[in-house]
Amino acid sequence: MASHNNTDRPRLNPLANLIFASRWLQLPLYFGLIVAQGVYVYNFCLELTHLVEAAFGNQHALQILVESLGYKANPILSADGKPVGMDEIKGLNETIIMLVLLGMIDVVMISNLLIMVIVGGYDTFVSRMKLEGHPDEPEWLSHVNASVLKVKLGMALIGISSIHLLKTFINADKITDRVVLAQIAIHVAFLLSALALAYADKLLQDSSRASHPPH
């Protein structure tokens, strides 16, 4: 008996088939994000190496960390309160370690964001990955769509912005008030944008339930 698998699937006309196949043009974009994540992993390992070396007294590694963080030593004040120089950073202190760790957490959160975009975007817009039943299937992938993906990305951006803001507060005495206020404004903008996306997604879900009531 002949199989009906092919006859059950509707045939597309050549133009529709070409347009539908154009979704594969996104594949190099997702490969590019995978390469970018590899660069992020390399940068993470490099910074971790510098942190360990600095902890064992390597001054060159410490200098690299300080320059990458934009950390500035405390100024040396004269008797009349005027700065006459900068205190030398001779080793790791709690502030430098915390700033490095926050930077590493930031890398991990951005990496999570990349995975969400790569896996969720490919599964939603290019081709089903058919991970049902796989022990490592992401919990969120089973109910992800374009709208849900936007909300999750918005929440991830809030988390990343929070890390940057915390780094600024820790190093606030060495950063101008204008920069601090600008970062707070950007964080509030991210927060409002995520709330707007979540509210819009809720409206769409309510509208979908109203147009397709349960039987």
mmCIF file with all atom_site columns, C-alpha atoms in Angstrom:
data_model
loop_
_atom_site.group_PDB
_atom_site.id
_atom_site.type_symbol
_atom_site.label_atom_id
_atom_site.label_alt_id
_atom_site.label_comp_id
_atom_site.label_asym_id
_atom_site.label_entity_id
_atom_site.label_seq_id
_atom_site.pdbx_PDB_ins_code
_atom_site.Cartn_x
_atom_site.Cartn_y
_atom_site.Cartn_z
_atom_site.occupancy
_atom_site.B_iso_or_equiv
_atom_site.pdbx_formal_charge
_atom_site.auth_seq_id
_atom_site.auth_comp_id
_atom_site.auth_asym_id
_atom_site.auth_atom_id
_atom_site.pdbx_PDB_model_num
ATOM 1   C CA . MET A 1 1   ? 0.000   0.000  0.000  1.00 0.00 ? 1   MET A CA 1
ATOM 2   C CA . ALA A 1 2   ? 1.343   3.415  -0.963 1.00 0.00 ? 2   ALA A CA 1
ATOM 3   C CA . SER A 1 3   ? 2.160   5.828  1.823  1.00 0.00 ? 3   SER A CA 1
ATOM 4   C CA . HIS A 1 4   ? -0.123  8.838  2.210  1.00 0.00 ? 4   HIS A CA 1
ATOM 5   C CA . ASN A 1 5   ? 2.508   10.984 3.974  1.00 0.00 ? 5   ASN A CA 1
ATOM 6   C CA . ASN A 1 6   ? 3.238   12.999 0.823  1.00 0.00 ? 6   ASN A CA 1
ATOM 7   C CA . THR A 1 7   ? -0.370  13.294 -0.317 1.00 0.00 ? 7   THR A CA 1
ATOM 8   C CA . ASP A 1 8   ? -1.526  14.580 3.068  1.00 0.00 ? 8   ASP A CA 1
ATOM 9   C CA . ARG A 1 9   ? 0.883   17.520 2.897  1.00 0.00 ? 9   ARG A CA 1
ATOM 10  C CA . PRO A 1 10  ? -0.378  20.434 0.742  1.00 0.00 ? 10  PRO A CA 1
ATOM 11  C CA . ARG A 1 11  ? 1.847   21.271 -2.216 1.00 0.00 ? 11  ARG A CA 1
ATOM 12  C CA . LEU A 1 12  ? 3.025   24.860 -2.515 1.00 0.00 ? 12  LEU A CA 1
ATOM 13  C CA . ASN A 1 13  ? 3.251   26.656 -5.824 1.00 0.00 ? 13  ASN A CA 1
ATOM 14  C CA . PRO A 1 14  ? 6.836   27.526 -6.889 1.00 0.00 ? 14  PRO A CA 1
ATOM 15  C CA . LEU A 1 15  ? 6.605   31.181 -5.768 1.00 0.00 ? 15  LEU A CA 1
ATOM 16  C CA . ALA A 1 16  ? 5.179   30.317 -2.337 1.00 0.00 ? 16  ALA A CA 1
ATOM 17  C CA . ASN A 1 17  ? 7.769   27.564 -1.981 1.00 0.00 ? 17  ASN A CA 1
ATOM 18  C CA . LEU A 1 18  ? 10.576  30.043 -2.769 1.00 0.00 ? 18  LEU A CA 1
ATOM 19  C CA . ILE A 1 19  ? 9.251   32.599 -0.294 1.00 0.00 ? 19  ILE A CA 1
ATOM 20  C CA . PHE A 1 20  ? 8.847   29.979 2.410  1.00 0.00 ? 20  PHE A CA 1
ATOM 21  C CA . ALA A 1 21  ? 12.348  28.599 1.757  1.00 0.00 ? 21  ALA A CA 1
ATOM 22  C CA . SER A 1 22  ? 13.794  32.099 2.220  1.00 0.00 ? 22  SER A CA 1
ATOM 23  C CA . ARG A 1 23  ? 13.597  31.519 5.975  1.00 0.00 ? 23  ARG A CA 1
ATOM 24  C CA . TRP A 1 24  ? 16.850  29.543 5.627  1.00 0.00 ? 24  TRP A CA 1
ATOM 25  C CA . LEU A 1 25  ? 18.625  32.820 4.897  1.00 0.00 ? 25  LEU A CA 1
ATOM 26  C CA . GLN A 1 26  ? 18.510  33.374 8.659  1.00 0.00 ? 26  GLN A CA 1
ATOM 27  C CA . LEU A 1 27  ? 20.734  30.344 9.227  1.00 0.00 ? 27  LEU A CA 1
ATOM 28  C CA . PRO A 1 28  ? 24.042  32.259 8.762  1.00 0.00 ? 28  PRO A CA 1
ATOM 29  C CA . LEU A 1 29  ? 22.785  34.820 11.294 1.00 0.00 ? 29  LEU A CA 1
ATOM 30  C CA . TYR A 1 30  ? 22.350  32.151 13.954 1.00 0.00 ? 30  TYR A CA 1
ATOM 31  C CA . PHE A 1 31  ? 25.756  30.667 13.083 1.00 0.00 ? 31  PHE A CA 1
ATOM 32  C CA . GLY A 1 32  ? 27.188  34.167 13.533 1.00 0.00 ? 32  GLY A CA 1
ATOM 33  C CA . LEU A 1 33  ? 25.669  34.365 17.005 1.00 0.00 ? 33  LEU A CA 1
ATOM 34  C CA . ILE A 1 34  ? 27.248  30.998 17.850 1.00 0.00 ? 34  ILE A CA 1
ATOM 35  C CA . VAL A 1 35  ? 30.658  32.357 16.793 1.00 0.00 ? 35  VAL A CA 1
ATOM 36  C CA . ALA A 1 36  ? 30.021  35.514 18.854 1.00 0.00 ? 36  ALA A CA 1
ATOM 37  C CA . GLN A 1 37  ? 29.241  33.348 21.872 1.00 0.00 ? 37  GLN A CA 1
ATOM 38  C CA . GLY A 1 38  ? 32.540  31.535 21.334 1.00 0.00 ? 38  GLY A CA 1
ATOM 39  C CA . VAL A 1 39  ? 34.306  34.908 21.471 1.00 0.00 ? 39  VAL A CA 1
ATOM 40  C CA . TYR A 1 40  ? 32.438  35.666 24.719 1.00 0.00 ? 40  TYR A CA 1
ATOM 41  C CA . VAL A 1 41  ? 33.541  32.347 26.232 1.00 0.00 ? 41  VAL A CA 1
ATOM 42  C CA . TYR A 1 42  ? 37.150  33.103 25.252 1.00 0.00 ? 42  TYR A CA 1
ATOM 43  C CA . ASN A 1 43  ? 36.914  36.562 26.841 1.00 0.00 ? 43  ASN A CA 1
ATOM 44  C CA . PHE A 1 44  ? 35.426  35.018 30.007 1.00 0.00 ? 44  PHE A CA 1
ATOM 45  C CA . CYS A 1 45  ? 38.261  32.498 30.313 1.00 0.00 ? 45  CYS A CA 1
ATOM 46  C CA . LEU A 1 46  ? 40.834  35.233 29.679 1.00 0.00 ? 46  LEU A CA 1
ATOM 47  C CA . GLU A 1 47  ? 39.417  37.458 32.403 1.00 0.00 ? 47  GLU A CA 1
ATOM 48  C CA . LEU A 1 48  ? 39.202  34.522 34.814 1.00 0.00 ? 48  LEU A CA 1
ATOM 49  C CA . THR A 1 49  ? 42.866  33.746 34.126 1.00 0.00 ? 49  THR A CA 1
ATOM 50  C CA . HIS A 1 50  ? 43.849  37.344 34.842 1.00 0.00 ? 50  HIS A CA 1
ATOM 51  C CA . LEU A 1 51  ? 41.848  37.302 38.076 1.00 0.00 ? 51  LEU A CA 1
ATOM 52  C CA . VAL A 1 52  ? 43.574  34.133 39.303 1.00 0.00 ? 52  VAL A CA 1
ATOM 53  C CA . GLU A 1 53  ? 47.010  35.458 38.308 1.00 0.00 ? 53  GLU A CA 1
ATOM 54  C CA . ALA A 1 54  ? 46.332  38.783 40.040 1.00 0.00 ? 54  ALA A CA 1
ATOM 55  C CA . ALA A 1 55  ? 45.251  36.920 43.176 1.00 0.00 ? 55  ALA A CA 1
ATOM 56  C CA . PHE A 1 56  ? 48.722  35.325 43.255 1.00 0.00 ? 56  PHE A CA 1
ATOM 57  C CA . GLY A 1 57  ? 50.442  38.712 42.948 1.00 0.00 ? 57  GLY A CA 1
ATOM 58  C CA . ASN A 1 58  ? 50.920  39.092 39.185 1.00 0.00 ? 58  ASN A CA 1
ATOM 59  C CA . GLN A 1 59  ? 51.061  42.884 38.735 1.00 0.00 ? 59  GLN A CA 1
ATOM 60  C CA . HIS A 1 60  ? 50.718  42.704 34.941 1.00 0.00 ? 60  HIS A CA 1
ATOM 61  C CA . ALA A 1 61  ? 47.452  40.735 35.226 1.00 0.00 ? 61  ALA A CA 1
ATOM 62  C CA . LEU A 1 62  ? 46.239  43.172 37.880 1.00 0.00 ? 62  LEU A CA 1
ATOM 63  C CA . GLN A 1 63  ? 46.975  46.124 35.600 1.00 0.00 ? 63  GLN A CA 1
ATOM 64  C CA . ILE A 1 64  ? 45.034  44.499 32.755 1.00 0.00 ? 64  ILE A CA 1
ATOM 65  C CA . LEU A 1 65  ? 42.038  43.985 35.059 1.00 0.00 ? 65  LEU A CA 1
ATOM 66  C CA . VAL A 1 66  ? 42.160  47.554 36.340 1.00 0.00 ? 66  VAL A CA 1
ATOM 67  C CA . GLU A 1 67  ? 42.340  48.997 32.828 1.00 0.00 ? 67  GLU A CA 1
ATOM 68  C CA . SER A 1 68  ? 39.525  46.770 31.525 1.00 0.00 ? 68  SER A CA 1
ATOM 69  C CA . LEU A 1 69  ? 37.278  47.767 34.434 1.00 0.00 ? 69  LEU A CA 1
ATOM 70  C CA . GLY A 1 70  ? 38.062  51.462 34.167 1.00 0.00 ? 70  GLY A CA 1
ATOM 71  C CA . TYR A 1 71  ? 38.797  51.343 37.892 1.00 0.00 ? 71  TYR A CA 1
ATOM 72  C CA . LYS A 1 72  ? 40.643  54.335 39.298 1.00 0.00 ? 72  LYS A CA 1
ATOM 73  C CA . ALA A 1 73  ? 42.665  54.471 42.468 1.00 0.00 ? 73  ALA A CA 1
ATOM 74  C CA . ASN A 1 74  ? 41.801  56.878 45.263 1.00 0.00 ? 74  ASN A CA 1
ATOM 75  C CA . PRO A 1 75  ? 43.386  60.310 44.879 1.00 0.00 ? 75  PRO A CA 1
ATOM 76  C CA . ILE A 1 76  ? 46.131  61.453 47.258 1.00 0.00 ? 76  ILE A CA 1
ATOM 77  C CA . LEU A 1 77  ? 45.097  64.763 48.848 1.00 0.00 ? 77  LEU A CA 1
ATOM 78  C CA . SER A 1 78  ? 47.352  67.481 50.119 1.00 0.00 ? 78  SER A CA 1
ATOM 79  C CA . ALA A 1 79  ? 46.901  69.245 53.455 1.00 0.00 ? 79  ALA A CA 1
ATOM 80  C CA . ASP A 1 80  ? 44.563  71.770 51.846 1.00 0.00 ? 80  ASP A CA 1
ATOM 81  C CA . GLY A 1 81  ? 42.419  69.017 50.294 1.00 0.00 ? 81  GLY A CA 1
ATOM 82  C CA . LYS A 1 82  ? 43.711  69.293 46.714 1.00 0.00 ? 82  LYS A CA 1
ATOM 83  C CA . PRO A 1 83  ? 44.588  66.114 44.775 1.00 0.00 ? 83  PRO A CA 1
ATOM 84  C CA . VAL A 1 84  ? 48.326  65.768 44.243 1.00 0.00 ? 84  VAL A CA 1
ATOM 85  C CA . GLY A 1 85  ? 48.404  62.280 42.785 1.00 0.00 ? 85  GLY A CA 1
ATOM 86  C CA . MET A 1 86  ? 46.808  58.860 42.697 1.00 0.00 ? 86  MET A CA 1
ATOM 87  C CA . ASP A 1 87  ? 47.281  56.071 45.189 1.00 0.00 ? 87  ASP A CA 1
ATOM 88  C CA . GLU A 1 88  ? 49.044  53.059 43.700 1.00 0.00 ? 88  GLU A CA 1
ATOM 89  C CA . ILE A 1 89  ? 46.990  49.885 43.311 1.00 0.00 ? 89  ILE A CA 1
ATOM 90  C CA . LYS A 1 90  ? 49.291  47.223 44.725 1.00 0.00 ? 90  LYS A CA 1
ATOM 91  C CA . GLY A 1 91  ? 46.914  44.258 44.803 1.00 0.00 ? 91  GLY A CA 1
ATOM 92  C CA . LEU A 1 92  ? 43.384  42.996 44.539 1.00 0.00 ? 92  LEU A CA 1
ATOM 93  C CA . ASN A 1 93  ? 40.866  44.618 46.813 1.00 0.00 ? 93  ASN A CA 1
ATOM 94  C CA . GLU A 1 94  ? 37.238  43.788 47.483 1.00 0.00 ? 94  GLU A CA 1
ATOM 95  C CA . THR A 1 95  ? 35.958  46.392 45.017 1.00 0.00 ? 95  THR A CA 1
ATOM 96  C CA . ILE A 1 96  ? 38.080  45.127 42.122 1.00 0.00 ? 96  ILE A CA 1
ATOM 97  C CA . ILE A 1 97  ? 37.129  41.497 42.811 1.00 0.00 ? 97  ILE A CA 1
ATOM 98  C CA . MET A 1 98  ? 33.434  42.386 42.983 1.00 0.00 ? 98  MET A CA 1
ATOM 99  C CA . LEU A 1 99  ? 33.610  44.385 39.742 1.00 0.00 ? 99  LEU A CA 1
ATOM 100 C CA . VAL A 1 100 ? 35.321  41.480 37.967 1.00 0.00 ? 100 VAL A CA 1
ATOM 101 C CA . LEU A 1 101 ? 32.752  38.988 39.276 1.00 0.00 ? 101 LEU A CA 1
ATOM 102 C CA . LEU A 1 102 ? 29.871  41.232 38.207 1.00 0.00 ? 102 LEU A CA 1
ATOM 103 C CA . GLY A 1 103 ? 31.450  41.445 34.771 1.00 0.00 ? 103 GLY A CA 1
ATOM 104 C CA . MET A 1 104 ? 31.604  37.648 34.614 1.00 0.00 ? 104 MET A CA 1
ATOM 105 C CA . ILE A 1 105 ? 27.963  37.378 35.674 1.00 0.00 ? 105 ILE A CA 1
ATOM 106 C CA . ASP A 1 106 ? 27.179  39.876 32.925 1.00 0.00 ? 106 ASP A CA 1
ATOM 107 C CA . VAL A 1 107 ? 28.938  37.621 30.395 1.00 0.00 ? 107 VAL A CA 1
ATOM 108 C CA . VAL A 1 108 ? 26.936  34.596 31.601 1.00 0.00 ? 108 VAL A CA 1
ATOM 109 C CA . MET A 1 109 ? 23.627  36.484 31.330 1.00 0.00 ? 109 MET A CA 1
ATOM 110 C CA . ILE A 1 110 ? 24.443  37.685 27.815 1.00 0.00 ? 110 ILE A CA 1
ATOM 111 C CA . SER A 1 111 ? 25.417  34.119 26.912 1.00 0.00 ? 111 SER A CA 1
ATOM 112 C CA . ASN A 1 112 ? 22.028  32.937 28.206 1.00 0.00 ? 112 ASN A CA 1
ATOM 113 C CA . LEU A 1 113 ? 20.400  35.635 26.091 1.00 0.00 ? 113 LEU A CA 1
ATOM 114 C CA . LEU A 1 114 ? 22.297  34.422 23.018 1.00 0.00 ? 114 LEU A CA 1
ATOM 115 C CA . ILE A 1 115 ? 21.179  30.821 23.617 1.00 0.00 ? 115 ILE A CA 1
ATOM 116 C CA . MET A 1 116 ? 17.592  32.003 23.962 1.00 0.00 ? 116 MET A CA 1
ATOM 117 C CA . VAL A 1 117 ? 17.799  33.886 20.661 1.00 0.00 ? 117 VAL A CA 1
ATOM 118 C CA . ILE A 1 118 ? 19.643  31.115 18.803 1.00 0.00 ? 118 ILE A CA 1
ATOM 119 C CA . VAL A 1 119 ? 17.555  28.148 19.949 1.00 0.00 ? 119 VAL A CA 1
ATOM 120 C CA . GLY A 1 120 ? 14.208  29.924 20.254 1.00 0.00 ? 120 GLY A CA 1
ATOM 121 C CA . GLY A 1 121 ? 14.647  31.943 17.066 1.00 0.00 ? 121 GLY A CA 1
ATOM 122 C CA . TYR A 1 122 ? 15.737  28.968 14.979 1.00 0.00 ? 122 TYR A CA 1
ATOM 123 C CA . ASP A 1 123 ? 12.907  26.789 16.298 1.00 0.00 ? 123 ASP A CA 1
ATOM 124 C CA . THR A 1 124 ? 10.332  29.557 15.773 1.00 0.00 ? 124 THR A CA 1
ATOM 125 C CA . PHE A 1 125 ? 11.371  31.105 12.472 1.00 0.00 ? 125 PHE A CA 1
ATOM 126 C CA . VAL A 1 126 ? 13.498  28.541 10.585 1.00 0.00 ? 126 VAL A CA 1
ATOM 127 C CA . SER A 1 127 ? 12.794  24.882 11.374 1.00 0.00 ? 127 SER A CA 1
ATOM 128 C CA . ARG A 1 128 ? 11.478  22.776 14.236 1.00 0.00 ? 128 ARG A CA 1
ATOM 129 C CA . MET A 1 129 ? 14.308  21.184 16.223 1.00 0.00 ? 129 MET A CA 1
ATOM 130 C CA . LYS A 1 130 ? 12.087  18.276 17.369 1.00 0.00 ? 130 LYS A CA 1
ATOM 131 C CA . LEU A 1 131 ? 13.480  18.172 20.891 1.00 0.00 ? 131 LEU A CA 1
ATOM 132 C CA . GLU A 1 132 ? 10.296  16.720 22.410 1.00 0.00 ? 132 GLU A CA 1
ATOM 133 C CA . GLY A 1 133 ? 11.265  14.037 24.886 1.00 0.00 ? 133 GLY A CA 1
ATOM 134 C CA . HIS A 1 134 ? 14.953  15.011 24.888 1.00 0.00 ? 134 HIS A CA 1
ATOM 135 C CA . PRO A 1 135 ? 16.293  15.086 28.474 1.00 0.00 ? 135 PRO A CA 1
ATOM 136 C CA . ASP A 1 136 ? 17.991  18.455 27.860 1.00 0.00 ? 136 ASP A CA 1
ATOM 137 C CA . GLU A 1 137 ? 15.028  20.150 26.166 1.00 0.00 ? 137 GLU A CA 1
ATOM 138 C CA . PRO A 1 138 ? 14.702  23.720 27.543 1.00 0.00 ? 138 PRO A CA 1
ATOM 139 C CA . GLU A 1 139 ? 11.528  24.112 29.599 1.00 0.00 ? 139 GLU A CA 1
ATOM 140 C CA . TRP A 1 140 ? 10.642  27.391 27.896 1.00 0.00 ? 140 TRP A CA 1
ATOM 141 C CA . LEU A 1 141 ? 11.046  26.061 24.345 1.00 0.00 ? 141 LEU A CA 1
ATOM 142 C CA . SER A 1 142 ? 7.804   24.066 24.388 1.00 0.00 ? 142 SER A CA 1
ATOM 143 C CA . HIS A 1 143 ? 5.636   27.205 24.605 1.00 0.00 ? 143 HIS A CA 1
ATOM 144 C CA . VAL A 1 144 ? 7.878   29.791 22.953 1.00 0.00 ? 144 VAL A CA 1
ATOM 145 C CA . ASN A 1 145 ? 6.686   31.999 20.114 1.00 0.00 ? 145 ASN A CA 1
ATOM 146 C CA . ALA A 1 146 ? 7.685   35.380 18.704 1.00 0.00 ? 146 ALA A CA 1
ATOM 147 C CA . SER A 1 147 ? 5.726   37.265 21.372 1.00 0.00 ? 147 SER A CA 1
ATOM 148 C CA . VAL A 1 148 ? 7.015   35.193 24.288 1.00 0.00 ? 148 VAL A CA 1
ATOM 149 C CA . LEU A 1 149 ? 10.562  35.479 22.932 1.00 0.00 ? 149 LEU A CA 1
ATOM 150 C CA . LYS A 1 150 ? 10.316  39.281 22.937 1.00 0.00 ? 150 LYS A CA 1
ATOM 151 C CA . VAL A 1 151 ? 9.158   39.332 26.574 1.00 0.00 ? 151 VAL A CA 1
ATOM 152 C CA . LYS A 1 152 ? 11.942  36.957 27.641 1.00 0.00 ? 152 LYS A CA 1
ATOM 153 C CA . LEU A 1 153 ? 14.519  39.075 25.818 1.00 0.00 ? 153 LEU A CA 1
ATOM 154 C CA . GLY A 1 154 ? 13.172  42.182 27.537 1.00 0.00 ? 154 GLY A CA 1
ATOM 155 C CA . MET A 1 155 ? 13.496  40.550 30.959 1.00 0.00 ? 155 MET A CA 1
ATOM 156 C CA . ALA A 1 156 ? 17.031  39.388 30.130 1.00 0.00 ? 156 ALA A CA 1
ATOM 157 C CA . LEU A 1 157 ? 18.000  42.932 29.130 1.00 0.00 ? 157 LEU A CA 1
ATOM 158 C CA . ILE A 1 158 ? 16.696  44.200 32.486 1.00 0.00 ? 158 ILE A CA 1
ATOM 159 C CA . GLY A 1 159 ? 18.923  41.691 34.272 1.00 0.00 ? 159 GLY A CA 1
ATOM 160 C CA . ILE A 1 160 ? 21.967  42.723 32.229 1.00 0.00 ? 160 ILE A CA 1
ATOM 161 C CA . SER A 1 161 ? 21.228  46.403 32.809 1.00 0.00 ? 161 SER A CA 1
ATOM 162 C CA . SER A 1 162 ? 20.890  45.725 36.553 1.00 0.00 ? 162 SER A CA 1
ATOM 163 C CA . ILE A 1 163 ? 24.370  44.191 36.621 1.00 0.00 ? 163 ILE A CA 1
ATOM 164 C CA . HIS A 1 164 ? 25.846  47.247 34.859 1.00 0.00 ? 164 HIS A CA 1
ATOM 165 C CA . LEU A 1 165 ? 24.008  49.565 37.233 1.00 0.00 ? 165 LEU A CA 1
ATOM 166 C CA . LEU A 1 166 ? 25.298  47.654 40.260 1.00 0.00 ? 166 LEU A CA 1
ATOM 167 C CA . LYS A 1 167 ? 28.850  47.924 38.913 1.00 0.00 ? 167 LYS A CA 1
ATOM 168 C CA . THR A 1 168 ? 28.321  51.676 38.572 1.00 0.00 ? 168 THR A CA 1
ATOM 169 C CA . PHE A 1 169 ? 27.022  52.014 42.142 1.00 0.00 ? 169 PHE A CA 1
ATOM 170 C CA . ILE A 1 170 ? 29.994  50.068 43.521 1.00 0.00 ? 170 ILE A CA 1
ATOM 171 C CA . ASN A 1 171 ? 32.390  52.379 41.683 1.00 0.00 ? 171 ASN A CA 1
ATOM 172 C CA . ALA A 1 172 ? 30.149  55.466 42.031 1.00 0.00 ? 172 ALA A CA 1
ATOM 173 C CA . ASP A 1 173 ? 32.744  57.637 43.790 1.00 0.00 ? 173 ASP A CA 1
ATOM 174 C CA . LYS A 1 174 ? 34.926  57.451 40.655 1.00 0.00 ? 174 LYS A CA 1
ATOM 175 C CA . ILE A 1 175 ? 32.129  58.052 38.107 1.00 0.00 ? 175 ILE A CA 1
ATOM 176 C CA . THR A 1 176 ? 30.510  61.377 37.267 1.00 0.00 ? 176 THR A CA 1
ATOM 177 C CA . ASP A 1 177 ? 26.931  62.056 38.328 1.00 0.00 ? 177 ASP A CA 1
ATOM 178 C CA . ARG A 1 178 ? 25.946  62.535 34.679 1.00 0.00 ? 178 ARG A CA 1
ATOM 179 C CA . VAL A 1 179 ? 27.006  58.978 33.786 1.00 0.00 ? 179 VAL A CA 1
ATOM 180 C CA . VAL A 1 180 ? 25.201  57.523 36.819 1.00 0.00 ? 180 VAL A CA 1
ATOM 181 C CA . LEU A 1 181 ? 21.973  59.369 35.985 1.00 0.00 ? 181 LEU A CA 1
ATOM 182 C CA . ALA A 1 182 ? 22.208  58.318 32.334 1.00 0.00 ? 182 ALA A CA 1
ATOM 183 C CA . GLN A 1 183 ? 22.563  54.652 33.303 1.00 0.00 ? 183 GLN A CA 1
ATOM 184 C CA . ILE A 1 184 ? 19.616  54.907 35.696 1.00 0.00 ? 184 ILE A CA 1
ATOM 185 C CA . ALA A 1 185 ? 17.504  56.462 32.920 1.00 0.00 ? 185 ALA A CA 1
ATOM 186 C CA . ILE A 1 186 ? 18.504  53.690 30.497 1.00 0.00 ? 186 ILE A CA 1
ATOM 187 C CA . HIS A 1 187 ? 17.651  51.026 33.088 1.00 0.00 ? 187 HIS A CA 1
ATOM 188 C CA . VAL A 1 188 ? 14.222  52.600 33.706 1.00 0.00 ? 188 VAL A CA 1
ATOM 189 C CA . ALA A 1 189 ? 13.648  52.704 29.934 1.00 0.00 ? 189 ALA A CA 1
ATOM 190 C CA . PHE A 1 190 ? 14.459  48.967 29.688 1.00 0.00 ? 190 PHE A CA 1
ATOM 191 C CA . LEU A 1 191 ? 12.096  48.280 32.592 1.00 0.00 ? 191 LEU A CA 1
ATOM 192 C CA . LEU A 1 192 ? 9.228   50.240 31.043 1.00 0.00 ? 192 LEU A CA 1
ATOM 193 C CA . SER A 1 193 ? 9.822   48.596 27.660 1.00 0.00 ? 193 SER A CA 1
ATOM 194 C CA . ALA A 1 194 ? 9.674   45.112 29.206 1.00 0.00 ? 194 ALA A CA 1
ATOM 195 C CA . LEU A 1 195 ? 6.470   45.996 31.064 1.00 0.00 ? 195 LEU A CA 1
ATOM 196 C CA . ALA A 1 196 ? 4.942   47.306 27.829 1.00 0.00 ? 196 ALA A CA 1
ATOM 197 C CA . LEU A 1 197 ? 5.914   44.112 25.975 1.00 0.00 ? 197 LEU A CA 1
ATOM 198 C CA . ALA A 1 198 ? 4.466   41.937 28.747 1.00 0.00 ? 198 ALA A CA 1
ATOM 199 C CA . TYR A 1 199 ? 1.231   43.956 28.767 1.00 0.00 ? 199 TYR A CA 1
ATOM 200 C CA . ALA A 1 200 ? 0.939   43.757 24.966 1.00 0.00 ? 200 ALA A CA 1
ATOM 201 C CA . ASP A 1 201 ? 1.513   39.984 25.126 1.00 0.00 ? 201 ASP A CA 1
ATOM 202 C CA . LYS A 1 202 ? -1.240  39.695 27.760 1.00 0.00 ? 202 LYS A CA 1
ATOM 203 C CA . LEU A 1 203 ? -3.650  41.654 25.542 1.00 0.00 ? 203 LEU A CA 1
ATOM 204 C CA . LEU A 1 204 ? -2.864  39.374 22.595 1.00 0.00 ? 204 LEU A CA 1
ATOM 205 C CA . GLN A 1 205 ? -3.435  36.255 24.705 1.00 0.00 ? 205 GLN A CA 1
ATOM 206 C CA . ASP A 1 206 ? -6.752  37.610 26.042 1.00 0.00 ? 206 ASP A CA 1
ATOM 207 C CA . SER A 1 207 ? -7.843  38.471 22.505 1.00 0.00 ? 207 SER A CA 1
ATOM 208 C CA . SER A 1 208 ? -6.890  34.992 21.289 1.00 0.00 ? 208 SER A CA 1
ATOM 209 C CA . ARG A 1 209 ? -8.895  33.336 24.088 1.00 0.00 ? 209 ARG A CA 1
ATOM 210 C CA . ALA A 1 210 ? -11.899 35.552 23.340 1.00 0.00 ? 210 ALA A CA 1
ATOM 211 C CA . SER A 1 211 ? -11.850 34.654 19.633 1.00 0.00 ? 211 SER A CA 1
ATOM 212 C CA . HIS A 1 212 ? -11.270 30.929 20.333 1.00 0.00 ? 212 HIS A CA 1
ATOM 213 C CA . PRO A 1 213 ? -13.303 30.096 23.463 1.00 0.00 ? 213 PRO A CA 1
ATOM 214 C CA . PRO A 1 214 ? -12.749 26.612 24.956 1.00 0.00 ? 214 PRO A CA 1
ATOM 215 C CA . HIS A 1 215 ? -15.343 24.022 24.023 1.00 0.00 ? 215 HIS A CA 1
#
